[in-house]
mmCIF file of C-alpha atoms in Angstrom:
data_model
loop_
_atom_site.group_PDB
_atom_site.id
_atom_site.type_symbol
_atom_site.label_atom_id
_atom_site.label_comp_id
_atom_site.label_asym_id
_atom_site.label_seq_id
_atom_site.Cartn_x
_atom_site.Cartn_y
_atom_site.Cartn_z
ATOM 1 C CA MET A 1064 18.144 5.457 63.920
ATOM 2 C CA GLN A 1065 18.803 2.064 62.501
ATOM 3 C CA LYS A 1066 15.330 2.052 61.184
ATOM 4 C CA ARG A 1067 16.025 5.297 59.346
ATOM 5 C CA GLY A 1068 19.216 3.821 57.846
ATOM 6 C CA ILE A 1069 17.426 0.702 56.446
ATOM 7 C CA TYR A 1070 14.683 2.949 55.091
ATOM 8 C CA ARG A 1071 17.186 5.136 53.264
ATOM 9 C CA LYS A 1072 18.933 2.092 51.755
ATOM 10 C CA ALA A 1073 15.553 0.748 50.548
ATOM 11 C CA GLN A 1074 14.665 4.008 48.979
ATOM 12 C CA ILE A 1075 17.979 4.146 47.065
ATOM 13 C CA GLU A 1076 17.430 0.661 45.849
ATOM 14 C CA HIS A 1077 13.958 1.554 44.728
ATOM 15 C CA GLU A 1078 15.171 4.565 42.907
ATOM 16 C CA PHE A 1079 17.882 2.432 41.214
ATOM 17 C CA TYR A 1080 15.349 -0.116 39.887
ATOM 18 C CA TYR A 1081 13.126 2.666 38.794
ATOM 19 C CA ILE A 1082 15.822 4.364 36.711
ATOM 20 C CA LEU A 1083 16.955 0.937 35.395
ATOM 21 C CA ALA A 1084 13.431 0.193 34.217
ATOM 22 C CA GLN A 1085 13.247 3.571 32.435
ATOM 23 C CA LEU A 1086 16.610 2.925 30.709
ATOM 24 C CA LEU A 1087 15.490 -0.492 29.605
ATOM 25 C CA LEU A 1088 12.360 1.071 28.142
ATOM 26 C CA ILE A 1089 14.429 3.657 26.263
ATOM 27 C CA VAL A 1090 16.699 0.962 24.863
ATOM 28 C CA LEU A 1091 13.780 -1.130 23.673
ATOM 29 C CA VAL A 1092 11.948 1.681 22.063
ATOM 30 C CA GLY A 1093 15.174 2.984 20.439
ATOM 31 C CA PHE A 1094 15.963 -0.413 19.106
ATOM 32 C CA ALA A 1095 12.475 -0.834 17.724
ATOM 33 C CA LEU A 1096 12.535 2.593 15.994
ATOM 34 C CA PHE A 1097 15.957 1.985 14.402
ATOM 35 C CA SER A 1098 14.799 -1.482 13.168
ATOM 36 C CA PHE A 1099 11.637 0.106 11.691
ATOM 37 C CA VAL A 1100 13.538 2.888 9.821
ATOM 38 C CA GLY A 1101 16.162 0.337 8.757
ATOM 39 C CA ALA A 1102 13.516 -1.989 7.272
ATOM 40 C CA ILE A 1103 11.925 0.968 5.398
ATOM 41 C CA SER A 1104 15.320 2.068 4.015
ATOM 42 C CA GLN A 1105 16.152 -1.407 2.836
ATOM 43 C CA GLY A 1106 12.763 -2.081 1.396
ATOM 44 C CA THR A 1107 12.752 -3.075 -2.293
ATOM 45 C CA LEU A 1108 8.996 -2.996 -2.985
ATOM 46 C CA TYR A 1109 9.168 0.457 -4.642
ATOM 47 C CA ASN A 1110 12.186 -0.578 -6.718
ATOM 48 C CA LYS A 1111 10.496 -3.703 -8.004
ATOM 49 C CA ASN A 1112 7.327 -1.756 -8.780
ATOM 50 C CA TYR A 1113 9.327 0.899 -10.690
ATOM 51 C CA ILE A 1114 11.504 -1.574 -12.670
ATOM 52 C CA SER A 1115 8.508 -3.766 -13.722
ATOM 53 C CA ARG A 1116 6.595 -0.712 -14.990
ATOM 54 C CA ASP A 1117 9.668 0.853 -16.676
ATOM 55 C CA VAL A 1118 10.729 -2.321 -18.439
ATOM 56 C CA ALA A 1119 7.100 -2.970 -19.579
ATOM 57 C CA LEU A 1120 6.864 0.548 -21.069
ATOM 58 C CA ILE A 1121 10.200 0.069 -22.796
ATOM 59 C CA ILE A 1122 9.080 -3.196 -24.340
ATOM 60 C CA ASP A 1123 5.878 -1.423 -25.596
ATOM 61 C CA THR A 1124 7.970 1.397 -27.069
ATOM 62 C CA ILE A 1125 10.452 -1.001 -28.760
ATOM 63 C CA TYR A 1126 7.550 -2.891 -30.340
ATOM 64 C CA ALA A 1127 6.694 0.306 -32.271
ATOM 65 C CA SER A 1128 10.032 0.829 -33.851
ATOM 66 C CA PRO A 1129 10.208 0.168 -37.625
ATOM 67 C CA GLY A 1130 13.733 -1.159 -37.680
ATOM 68 C CA ASP A 1131 16.223 -3.082 -35.482
ATOM 69 C CA ILE A 1132 17.079 -1.751 -32.046
ATOM 70 C CA HIS A 1133 19.748 -2.417 -29.510
ATOM 71 C CA TYR A 1134 18.723 -0.897 -26.177
ATOM 72 C CA VAL A 1135 20.613 -1.010 -22.889
ATOM 73 C CA TYR A 1136 18.635 -0.278 -19.734
ATOM 74 C CA PRO A 1137 20.678 2.329 -17.856
ATOM 75 C CA VAL A 1138 19.782 1.334 -14.307
ATOM 76 C CA ASP A 1139 21.931 -1.262 -12.464
ATOM 77 C CA ILE A 1140 19.370 -3.971 -11.454
ATOM 78 C CA SER A 1141 21.829 -6.409 -9.946
ATOM 79 C CA GLU A 1142 19.557 -7.117 -6.933
ATOM 80 C CA PHE A 1143 16.676 -8.344 -9.018
ATOM 81 C CA ILE A 1144 15.672 -11.079 -11.397
ATOM 82 C CA ILE A 1145 13.489 -10.200 -14.353
ATOM 83 C CA ASN A 1146 11.220 -12.762 -15.875
ATOM 84 C CA PHE A 1147 9.974 -11.831 -19.425
ATOM 85 C CA LYS A 1148 6.711 -13.765 -19.771
ATOM 86 C CA LYS A 1149 4.301 -13.940 -22.593
ATOM 87 C CA ASP A 1150 2.173 -10.968 -21.627
ATOM 88 C CA ASN A 1151 3.926 -9.370 -18.550
ATOM 89 C CA VAL A 1152 7.207 -8.558 -16.933
ATOM 90 C CA GLU A 1153 7.851 -9.965 -13.457
ATOM 91 C CA VAL A 1154 10.465 -8.707 -11.026
ATOM 92 C CA TYR A 1155 11.841 -10.865 -8.099
ATOM 93 C CA GLU A 1156 14.495 -10.337 -5.473
ATOM 94 C CA GLU A 1157 16.094 -13.796 -5.405
ATOM 95 C CA LEU A 1158 15.961 -16.868 -7.539
ATOM 96 C CA LYS A 1159 14.649 -19.052 -4.755
ATOM 97 C CA LEU A 1160 11.790 -16.659 -4.227
ATOM 98 C CA TYR A 1161 10.853 -17.058 -7.865
ATOM 99 C CA GLU A 1162 11.081 -20.828 -7.631
ATOM 100 C CA LYS A 1163 8.657 -20.839 -4.718
ATOM 101 C CA MET A 1164 6.342 -18.286 -6.388
ATOM 102 C CA HIS A 1165 6.821 -15.891 -3.565
ATOM 103 C CA PRO A 1166 4.175 -13.138 -3.369
ATOM 104 C CA SER A 1167 6.877 -10.511 -3.202
ATOM 105 C CA ARG A 1168 7.215 -10.676 -7.003
ATOM 106 C CA ILE A 1169 5.829 -7.663 -8.824
ATOM 107 C CA SER A 1170 4.569 -7.818 -12.407
ATOM 108 C CA TYR A 1171 3.210 -5.411 -14.948
ATOM 109 C CA PRO A 1172 1.374 -6.212 -18.154
ATOM 110 C CA ILE A 1173 2.844 -5.710 -21.691
ATOM 111 C CA LEU A 1174 0.730 -4.774 -24.719
ATOM 112 C CA VAL A 1175 1.702 -7.861 -26.778
ATOM 113 C CA ASP A 1176 2.349 -7.307 -30.448
ATOM 114 C CA ARG A 1177 1.059 -10.195 -32.556
ATOM 115 C CA ASN A 1178 3.643 -9.512 -35.291
ATOM 116 C CA ILE A 1179 6.703 -9.520 -32.976
ATOM 117 C CA ALA A 1180 7.684 -12.384 -30.766
ATOM 118 C CA LEU A 1181 9.044 -11.602 -27.324
ATOM 119 C CA GLU A 1182 11.465 -14.270 -26.143
ATOM 120 C CA ASN A 1183 10.319 -15.719 -22.842
ATOM 121 C CA LYS A 1184 13.433 -15.459 -20.687
ATOM 122 C CA ILE A 1185 14.667 -15.028 -17.064
ATOM 123 C CA VAL A 1186 17.412 -12.512 -16.804
ATOM 124 C CA SER A 1187 19.322 -12.696 -13.556
ATOM 125 C CA PRO A 1188 22.696 -11.578 -12.153
ATOM 126 C CA ASP A 1189 25.554 -13.946 -11.394
ATOM 127 C CA LEU A 1190 26.941 -14.560 -7.921
ATOM 128 C CA ASP A 1191 30.612 -13.621 -7.369
ATOM 129 C CA ILE A 1192 33.123 -15.432 -5.136
ATOM 130 C CA ASN A 1193 31.773 -13.617 -2.069
ATOM 131 C CA LEU A 1194 28.252 -14.824 -2.939
ATOM 132 C CA LYS A 1195 27.209 -11.296 -3.787
ATOM 133 C CA TYR A 1196 25.340 -10.355 -6.927
ATOM 134 C CA GLU A 1197 27.513 -8.873 -9.633
ATOM 135 C CA GLY A 1198 26.384 -5.668 -11.239
ATOM 136 C CA PHE A 1199 24.727 -6.120 -14.547
ATOM 137 C CA GLN A 1200 22.677 -4.247 -17.062
ATOM 138 C CA LEU A 1201 19.707 -5.350 -19.019
ATOM 139 C CA LYS A 1202 19.709 -5.157 -22.743
ATOM 140 C CA ILE A 1203 16.863 -5.587 -25.166
ATOM 141 C CA ASP A 1204 17.450 -6.317 -28.868
ATOM 142 C CA LYS A 1205 14.789 -6.078 -31.559
ATOM 143 C CA VAL A 1206 16.021 -8.024 -34.658
ATOM 144 C CA GLY A 1207 13.495 -8.387 -37.376
ATOM 145 C CA ASP A 1208 10.311 -9.740 -35.816
ATOM 146 C CA LYS A 1209 11.932 -10.888 -32.547
ATOM 147 C CA LEU A 1210 12.479 -9.085 -29.268
ATOM 148 C CA ILE A 1211 15.344 -10.625 -27.267
ATOM 149 C CA PRO A 1212 16.039 -9.535 -23.670
ATOM 150 C CA ASP A 1213 19.428 -10.483 -22.141
ATOM 151 C CA LYS A 1214 22.313 -9.434 -19.905
ATOM 152 C CA ASN A 1215 24.546 -6.813 -21.376
ATOM 153 C CA GLU A 1216 28.045 -8.344 -21.293
ATOM 154 C CA MET B 322 6.421 10.228 52.908
ATOM 155 C CA ASN B 323 6.087 6.508 53.482
ATOM 156 C CA LYS B 324 7.255 3.837 51.028
ATOM 157 C CA LYS B 325 3.874 3.185 49.544
ATOM 158 C CA ALA B 326 3.263 6.807 48.947
ATOM 159 C CA ILE B 327 6.682 7.040 47.204
ATOM 160 C CA ILE B 328 5.856 4.104 44.912
ATOM 161 C CA SER B 329 2.469 5.564 44.064
ATOM 162 C CA PHE B 330 4.045 8.914 43.373
ATOM 163 C CA ASN B 331 6.601 7.386 41.009
ATOM 164 C CA VAL B 332 3.922 5.454 39.199
ATOM 165 C CA MET B 333 1.827 8.551 38.828
ATOM 166 C CA ASN B 334 4.837 10.386 37.586
ATOM 167 C CA PHE B 335 5.522 7.616 35.002
ATOM 168 C CA ILE B 336 2.175 7.829 33.235
ATOM 169 C CA PRO B 337 2.692 11.209 31.533
ATOM 170 C CA LYS B 338 6.122 9.985 30.468
ATOM 171 C CA ILE B 339 4.631 6.983 28.843
ATOM 172 C CA ILE B 340 2.014 9.084 27.078
ATOM 173 C CA PHE B 341 4.733 11.445 25.831
ATOM 174 C CA LEU B 342 6.867 8.452 24.650
ATOM 175 C CA VAL B 343 3.873 6.982 22.773
ATOM 176 C CA VAL B 344 3.230 10.326 21.051
ATOM 177 C CA VAL B 345 6.883 10.674 20.028
ATOM 178 C CA VAL B 346 7.068 7.149 18.628
ATOM 179 C CA LEU B 347 3.845 7.503 16.664
ATOM 180 C CA SER B 348 5.007 10.876 15.273
ATOM 181 C CA ILE B 349 8.292 9.269 14.062
ATOM 182 C CA VAL B 350 6.462 6.375 12.473
ATOM 183 C CA PHE B 351 3.935 8.689 10.734
ATOM 184 C CA ILE B 352 6.680 10.983 9.450
ATOM 185 C CA VAL B 353 8.717 8.115 8.031
ATOM 186 C CA LYS B 354 5.677 6.432 6.455
ATOM 187 C CA SER B 355 4.485 9.718 4.907
ATOM 188 C CA PHE B 356 7.748 9.846 2.828
ATOM 189 C CA VAL B 357 7.392 6.282 1.652
ATOM 190 C CA VAL B 358 5.938 6.276 -1.979
ATOM 191 C CA THR B 359 3.820 3.254 -2.786
ATOM 192 C CA ASP B 360 2.003 4.308 -5.786
ATOM 193 C CA ILE B 361 3.557 4.992 -9.228
ATOM 194 C CA ASP B 362 1.164 6.557 -11.652
ATOM 195 C CA ILE B 363 2.313 5.880 -15.242
ATOM 196 C CA ARG B 364 -1.067 6.144 -16.858
ATOM 197 C CA SER B 365 -0.144 9.207 -18.925
ATOM 198 C CA ALA B 366 3.180 7.741 -20.052
ATOM 199 C CA GLU B 367 1.392 4.478 -21.042
ATOM 200 C CA ALA B 368 -1.263 6.300 -22.973
ATOM 201 C CA TYR B 369 1.349 8.241 -24.987
ATOM 202 C CA VAL B 370 3.271 5.052 -25.609
ATOM 203 C CA LEU B 371 0.151 3.448 -26.976
ATOM 204 C CA ILE B 372 -0.606 6.487 -29.159
ATOM 205 C CA ASN B 373 2.913 6.553 -30.612
ATOM 206 C CA ARG B 374 2.738 2.822 -31.255
ATOM 207 C CA ILE B 375 -0.566 3.115 -33.108
ATOM 208 C CA ILE B 376 0.640 6.126 -35.154
ATOM 209 C CA TYR B 377 4.266 5.192 -35.854
ATOM 210 C CA SER B 378 4.431 1.393 -35.902
ATOM 211 C CA PRO B 379 4.546 -0.353 -39.333
ATOM 212 C CA TYR B 380 1.632 -2.473 -37.995
ATOM 213 C CA GLY B 381 -0.385 0.562 -37.027
ATOM 214 C CA ILE B 382 -2.283 3.113 -39.016
ATOM 215 C CA ALA B 383 0.670 4.889 -40.592
ATOM 216 C CA TYR B 384 1.519 4.598 -44.301
ATOM 217 C CA TYR B 385 4.196 1.893 -44.583
ATOM 218 C CA ASP B 386 6.018 1.270 -47.813
ATOM 219 C CA LYS B 387 7.032 -2.423 -47.768
ATOM 220 C CA SER B 388 9.271 -2.151 -50.790
ATOM 221 C CA ILE B 389 11.750 0.136 -48.942
ATOM 222 C CA ASP B 390 10.700 -0.921 -45.397
ATOM 223 C CA ARG B 391 9.843 2.632 -44.407
ATOM 224 C CA VAL B 392 7.113 4.106 -42.244
ATOM 225 C CA TYR B 393 6.043 7.667 -43.174
ATOM 226 C CA PRO B 394 5.316 9.443 -39.843
ATOM 227 C CA GLY B 395 2.459 11.862 -40.077
ATOM 228 C CA ILE B 396 0.799 10.151 -43.005
ATOM 229 C CA ILE B 397 -2.199 7.972 -42.281
ATOM 230 C CA ASP B 398 -3.012 5.290 -44.713
ATOM 231 C CA LEU B 399 -6.784 5.178 -45.005
ATOM 232 C CA ALA B 400 -6.660 1.497 -45.886
ATOM 233 C CA ASN B 401 -4.968 0.806 -42.514
ATOM 234 C CA PHE B 402 -7.422 3.005 -40.578
ATOM 235 C CA ASN B 403 -9.680 0.347 -39.161
ATOM 236 C CA THR B 404 -10.358 -1.381 -35.915
ATOM 237 C CA GLN B 405 -9.423 -4.849 -37.227
ATOM 238 C CA ARG B 406 -5.931 -3.780 -38.072
ATOM 239 C CA LEU B 407 -5.318 -2.436 -34.584
ATOM 240 C CA GLU B 408 -6.646 -5.504 -32.872
ATOM 241 C CA LYS B 409 -4.694 -7.706 -35.201
ATOM 242 C CA ALA B 410 -1.515 -5.893 -34.231
ATOM 243 C CA ILE B 411 -1.902 -5.350 -30.490
ATOM 244 C CA VAL B 412 -3.457 -8.042 -28.180
ATOM 245 C CA PRO B 413 -6.352 -6.350 -26.232
ATOM 246 C CA VAL B 414 -5.828 -6.052 -22.436
ATOM 247 C CA GLU B 415 -8.121 -5.098 -19.652
ATOM 248 C CA HIS B 416 -6.524 -1.827 -18.394
ATOM 249 C CA ILE B 417 -6.072 0.331 -21.504
ATOM 250 C CA ALA B 418 -8.134 1.176 -24.650
ATOM 251 C CA ALA B 419 -8.154 3.902 -27.355
ATOM 252 C CA LYS B 420 -10.411 5.695 -29.770
ATOM 253 C CA LEU B 421 -9.100 7.456 -32.845
ATOM 254 C CA SER B 422 -11.072 9.801 -35.110
ATOM 255 C CA LEU B 423 -10.257 11.566 -38.369
ATOM 256 C CA VAL B 424 -12.272 14.748 -38.062
ATOM 257 C CA ASN B 425 -12.554 15.655 -41.713
ATOM 258 C CA GLN B 426 -13.018 12.113 -42.950
ATOM 259 C CA GLY B 427 -15.609 11.472 -40.292
ATOM 260 C CA LYS B 428 -14.137 8.098 -39.483
ATOM 261 C CA ARG B 429 -13.658 6.583 -36.087
ATOM 262 C CA ILE B 430 -11.827 3.422 -34.982
ATOM 263 C CA PHE B 431 -11.135 1.710 -31.688
ATOM 264 C CA TYR B 432 -8.532 -0.356 -29.955
ATOM 265 C CA ASN B 433 -10.357 -2.573 -27.516
ATOM 266 C CA GLU B 434 -13.810 -1.019 -27.966
ATOM 267 C CA GLY B 435 -15.563 -2.913 -25.100
ATOM 268 C CA THR B 436 -12.927 -1.962 -22.607
ATOM 269 C CA TYR B 437 -12.930 1.657 -23.838
ATOM 270 C CA ASN B 438 -16.691 1.954 -23.137
ATOM 271 C CA ASN B 439 -16.308 0.340 -19.699
ATOM 272 C CA LEU B 440 -13.365 2.453 -18.642
ATOM 273 C CA TYR B 441 -14.908 5.636 -20.118
ATOM 274 C CA SER B 442 -17.902 5.114 -17.808
ATOM 275 C CA MET B 443 -15.563 4.981 -14.856
ATOM 276 C CA LEU B 444 -13.935 8.356 -15.583
ATOM 277 C CA ASN B 445 -15.484 10.414 -12.846
ATOM 278 C CA VAL B 446 -15.408 7.653 -10.257
ATOM 279 C CA GLU B 447 -12.874 7.929 -7.472
ATOM 280 C CA GLY B 448 -10.074 5.452 -8.097
ATOM 281 C CA GLY B 449 -11.462 4.903 -11.629
ATOM 282 C CA SER B 450 -9.870 5.450 -14.987
ATOM 283 C CA LYS B 451 -8.140 8.461 -16.545
ATOM 284 C CA GLU B 452 -8.552 9.802 -20.026
ATOM 285 C CA ILE B 453 -5.673 11.205 -22.033
ATOM 286 C CA THR B 454 -6.512 13.086 -25.239
ATOM 287 C CA ASN B 455 -4.332 14.387 -28.104
ATOM 288 C CA GLU B 456 -4.707 15.988 -31.425
ATOM 289 C CA LEU B 457 -2.360 15.788 -34.413
ATOM 290 C CA TYR B 458 -2.415 17.411 -37.802
ATOM 291 C CA VAL B 459 -1.898 14.609 -40.240
ATOM 292 C CA LEU B 460 -2.032 13.759 -43.969
ATOM 293 C CA VAL B 461 -4.403 11.033 -45.039
ATOM 294 C CA LYS B 462 -3.375 8.888 -47.985
ATOM 295 C CA ASP B 463 -6.390 7.659 -49.797
ATOM 296 C CA GLY B 464 -5.071 5.674 -52.763
ATOM 297 C CA ASP B 465 -2.760 8.166 -54.485
ATOM 298 C CA LYS B 466 -4.341 11.251 -52.990
ATOM 299 C CA LEU B 467 -3.105 13.080 -49.892
ATOM 300 C CA LYS B 468 -5.543 15.094 -47.857
ATOM 301 C CA SER B 469 -5.005 17.015 -44.679
ATOM 302 C CA ASP B 470 -6.953 16.109 -41.635
ATOM 303 C CA ILE B 471 -6.924 16.217 -37.810
ATOM 304 C CA LEU B 472 -6.463 13.015 -35.889
ATOM 305 C CA HIS B 473 -8.175 13.102 -32.516
ATOM 306 C CA MET B 474 -7.006 10.420 -30.024
ATOM 307 C CA SER B 475 -8.585 9.441 -26.753
ATOM 308 C CA VAL B 476 -6.952 6.836 -24.481
ATOM 309 C CA VAL B 477 -8.519 5.566 -21.295
ATOM 310 C CA VAL B 478 -6.361 3.848 -18.695
ATOM 311 C CA LYS B 479 -7.442 2.089 -15.543
#
């Protein structure tokens, strides 16, 4: 009889650890899946790709205008830093990444106009008191034979 | 059943559960990844921007009156219709090139001729280049004369 009692206790214990192991597996898999989906949703690769191409095309279009133009890019790009280089547009996420030439930067070439000078400039948002990036818009001015990108104040 | 048999039974029972779990996790990963867009194809837009730039820019092929700083859209200045003018205006790049022809005049010019020929040969290759064509009815200014013509444009983008 005693033997049966010990056996039953051992069986319950075994069942308990078995269920506990399954619960642990569920928690681990659930955590991994949520992290994966969260990483995908917060990913900025597509945004950087889109912005670099869009801004490059806008520069190409503004080059063609016969007169002066004042253009404000309608999308809020406060998370990113845009570097207008001689022959391409580069988009970064943070200034320190740019400084370290991080491979997460995305660039797209511009069709450079020999008659119009594009000002080489880095346009970036300011940090507020809470160390978060303030919203800002990009503006591009064509004045005479110069193309000047800047923040729209 | 003895203890060993119970353990074996539970382990055997666990194997299909693991297989099912793996299938579900992989399905979720596959579905999420299938909605993630990684490629943005702007070749058509880029081609039309280049065409408009060549046609309407004061440094392109359009008739441009310096005295009043005005470009006449739809009027091609025959004196500007040459390859050197285009390459003097726009720095050649590796991924885009154009060919323009005036049908009645029988004239043809290129922006980035070498690249145009290379990219044109890659048209039917998978992952190769794309050709965008367009035709416009234009007026051609030859000195003081205006003649009607058709401007055929072909842009190849990598």
